Amino acid sequence: MWEEFPLIPPQASTFAERVDMLYYFITGVSIFFGALIFLLVIFFAIKYRRRSETEVPKPVHGSLALELTWSIIPFCLAMTMFGWGASIYFDMYHRVPENALEISVIGKQWMWHFQHPTGQREINTLHIPTGRPVRLTMATEDVIHSLYIPAFRVKKDVVPGRYTTLWFEATQPGTYHLFCAEYCGTKHSQMGGSVIAMEPAHYQQWLASVGAQAEAAPTDQIAAASPVEAGQKLFRQLNCHTCHMAGPLGMGPSLIGIFGQRVTLETGETVRVDEAYIRESILAPRAKIVLGYKPAMPTFQGQVTEQQIMQLIAYIKSLK
Amino acid sequence: METNVVGVDQSSSGEPSAPPRVHYLNAAYGIGSWLLTKDHKRIALLYLLSVTFFFFIGGFFAVLIRLELITPPGDLMQSETYNKMFTMHGVLMIFFFLIPAIPAVLGNFLVPMMIGARDLAFPRINLLSWYIYSIGGLLGMGAVIFGGVDTGWTFYTPYSSTYSNSNVILAALGAFVAGFSSILTGLNFIVTIHKMRAPGLTWSRLPLFIWAHYATSIIQILGTPVVAIAIVLVALERLFHIGIFDPKLGGDPLLFQHLFWFYSHPAVYIMILPAMGVINELITCFSRKRIFGYHFIAGSSIAIAVLGFLVWGHHMFTSGQSIYGGFVFSVLSMLVAIPSAIKVFNWTATFYKGSISYQAPMLYAFGFIGLFTIGGLTGLFLATTAIDVHLHDTYFVVAHFHYIMVGGTIMGYLGGLHYWWPKMTGKIYPEGWARFAALVIFVGFNLTFLPQFILGYLGMPRRYHYYPEEFQVLNVMSSAGASILGVGYLIPMVYFVWSLRYGKASAQNPWGAHGLEWETSSPPPTENFEKQPIVTHEPYDYTPKPEEVAVV
Ligand code: HEM
Ligand SMILES: [Cu+2]
């Protein structure tokens, strides 16, 4: 019976069970208080129904003790829910494991592009290994989207102009829904497909087979190049290297080993070089000028797609 | 019903030879006397007509949406049409029905009557606000007629400001204009409540309906300007490509969400607080009891109004805002649940040892308590960050806010309309039909929206035109419920209109209720009271004076 009428989606990530436990707790509390109110109202309504027009009800004005009781108990329960929820939320959005598999995601009206670290690209389907944390770095080409995988109990908006990240670890091989959850225009409800979680060995096989296909006949969807390789090619095509790789006398700072470091700006502030900083430097180079350099870099706004920016970032990250 | 008619209205059913009594309805005739009226009671009726009109148009779109969702593929209309349907449903229902319904109809009629005043403080502004509201409504309708809008009622940027190629400006302008009407009504109520109370009507003797409207008015005048600014900014970006929300132009998309929810979360309290105000009146009258914990109920209205301004960020737990921000908004949202809980417990306690009768308005009040309780409890899920991550933008949210705003507000509105109908029109509606309608609405409502909680937890996102097949059974249940609910909402329409012509004349106080509005004839004279009332009692003084109580 419950096979055909499930009340919860499949539990397929390390978060799923934790979220469901809390869900059962809140459901229990809600059913208890809901039932309490309904039964009391029904009981009183029957017991104290009006029997005659001249009936005089007993005056009851209020009770401070009662008011305090029914404020403090709900308060304590609500704070429990808050604390419990906050601890899961913190792990979900903050504690990204170090060894996570990095996949880049671009949302676009109306499809999802994914690229694996080894280069394989796919649209609206995401293959992942089980038993290993996966970290998605997400950007959008146009409006706000939101990546939602109910079986994993995770969701995160993808916001224009910034990178958002999401991580999860699949526990069960299987095929699960992948949705866009933020209304994004005409085909919003068709923006999505599936997440296919596979045993790590199968995932490797899959990567290899897609790689082989790509080498045989490269298409837009199945690329041969990894993001780093693609980024390196772009770096040359866009002539970034003329300024940034010309040694200590170049027009721009060298990018070797820069990722994760702090750099000092003209204003004296320091900033950490992360994905968002590199993206900003490509699109709005004058926003933050590194100390000792002229604001000479042109903007690449409109010349590179979000996907290409991600590839450039992957390349810069790889420069050791 | 008959047993409850305490006295027959002398003037309206007196000897046939007596001239008909002059009251606000027959004091002047002709369209002009209505369109130029400064009488708050007539303005309330103007609002009643317009609000009902928008309710049924909005309802029509709802029916189409539910029809479409009976099957997983979008086979009835195209996605673009579907998106326009739910947008117009939302825009009309929120800005042109739920927000104005109780304050503008019942509040307008009753605030002066309940405090013993002749009219609102600014009668001309009151009329003006109806015109402003109507102009807003026409702009909104214009947006529909000239091709529709597809942004959703939340108008999220940069979709609304840059990408959508629909009538965003017209629809947003409609909401913007209607906002001014809301602000003016709020101002009018605040001044009236401060300045025009009858002698003896101290703050702690104010009916809770007045307290609720007072709290609501504060939200209206503080919150509405913010959404108005947000709307203007969207229009500026659309028209002149000024970078405010679209990062391609140098803006920030999340700024809009902050501005929007800063108003729109408190706005849900603009809808629900007046309904709670109505429920207080109904419960006391039909249990013949003073409300339990008067000061706590009044205080909780103010607490909700204040806290309501501090929780907007709970709509943004998945947006990428700082997780610490998320924690703060989560705690504050939990805190708003407390004053709501206090109200529910106090209503329940009011029934204890009461003398409860099941007249139609009371059935609506029972319905309100049921739906509001479910809506409030499910709010706890959404306020819990980790659960909201999964539930955000799913059908769970749709169910939750329908329970609160639609279930709660409409039950309160209909309950109030039934309760004060004899006062407003001088006519009695058929009691049996009214009880039947209350039942149909309650059943239809739950059948429509309970399955949506499950759908949401299963992962069906909202605003979906196509959905996976396994969600169909629950969607069919919901659509079936919606058709029952639709019938439920139509029945009162019919018997209310019927009662205007065929209904029996009502007594001055058909329910044996307390409150100044019952101390004048039905329908009231234009100046409300023949002579200035003076208040000497607590509100809801259903308890007999000590000397009257022989045996307890
Ligand atoms: C006074 C009654 C209430 C009203 C009128 C109300 C109304 C609403 C509305 C309209 C939404 C939908 C927003 C959207 O379009 O996404 C919503 C969502 C929400 N409500 Fe309520 N609500 C009420 C009570 C509560 C309570 C008591 C809580 C907390 C305990 C709560 C917590 C939430 C949360 C956290 C969301 C955001 C859910 C999301 O977007 O994922 N609400 N509410
Ligand atoms: Cu999308």
CSV table of C-alpha atoms in Angstrom, one decimal, chain A residues 78-79 81-83 85-86, chain B residues 311 313-314 317 324-335 382-386:
chain,number,residue,atom,x,y,z
A,78,ALA,CA,9.9,25.7,18.9
A,79,MET,CA,13.4,26.3,20.1
A,81,MET,CA,13.0,22.6,16.4
A,82,PHE,CA,15.1,25.6,15.6
A,83,GLY,CA,18.3,24.1,17.2
A,85,GLY,CA,17.2,22.2,12.2
A,86,ALA,CA,20.0,24.7,12.5
B,311,VAL,CA,10.9,37.5,9.9
B,313,GLY,CA,14.3,36.4,5.7
B,314,HIS,CA,12.6,33.0,6.2
B,317,PHE,CA,16.7,30.2,3.5
B,324,TYR,CA,23.8,33.0,10.2
B,325,GLY,CA,21.2,35.3,8.8
B,326,GLY,CA,19.2,32.2,8.3
B,327,PHE,CA,19.5,31.2,11.9
B,328,VAL,CA,18.3,34.7,13.1
B,329,PHE,CA,15.3,34.6,10.8
B,330,SER,CA,14.5,31.1,11.9
B,331,VAL,CA,14.5,32.0,15.6
B,332,LEU,CA,12.4,35.1,15.0
B,333,SER,CA,9.9,33.1,12.9
B,334,MET,CA,9.5,30.6,15.8
B,335,LEU,CA,8.8,33.5,18.1
B,382,LEU,CA,8.9,26.1,7.2
B,383,ALA,CA,10.5,28.1,9.9
B,384,THR,CA,12.9,25.2,10.7
B,385,THR,CA,15.8,25.9,8.3
B,386,ALA,CA,16.8,22.3,7.4
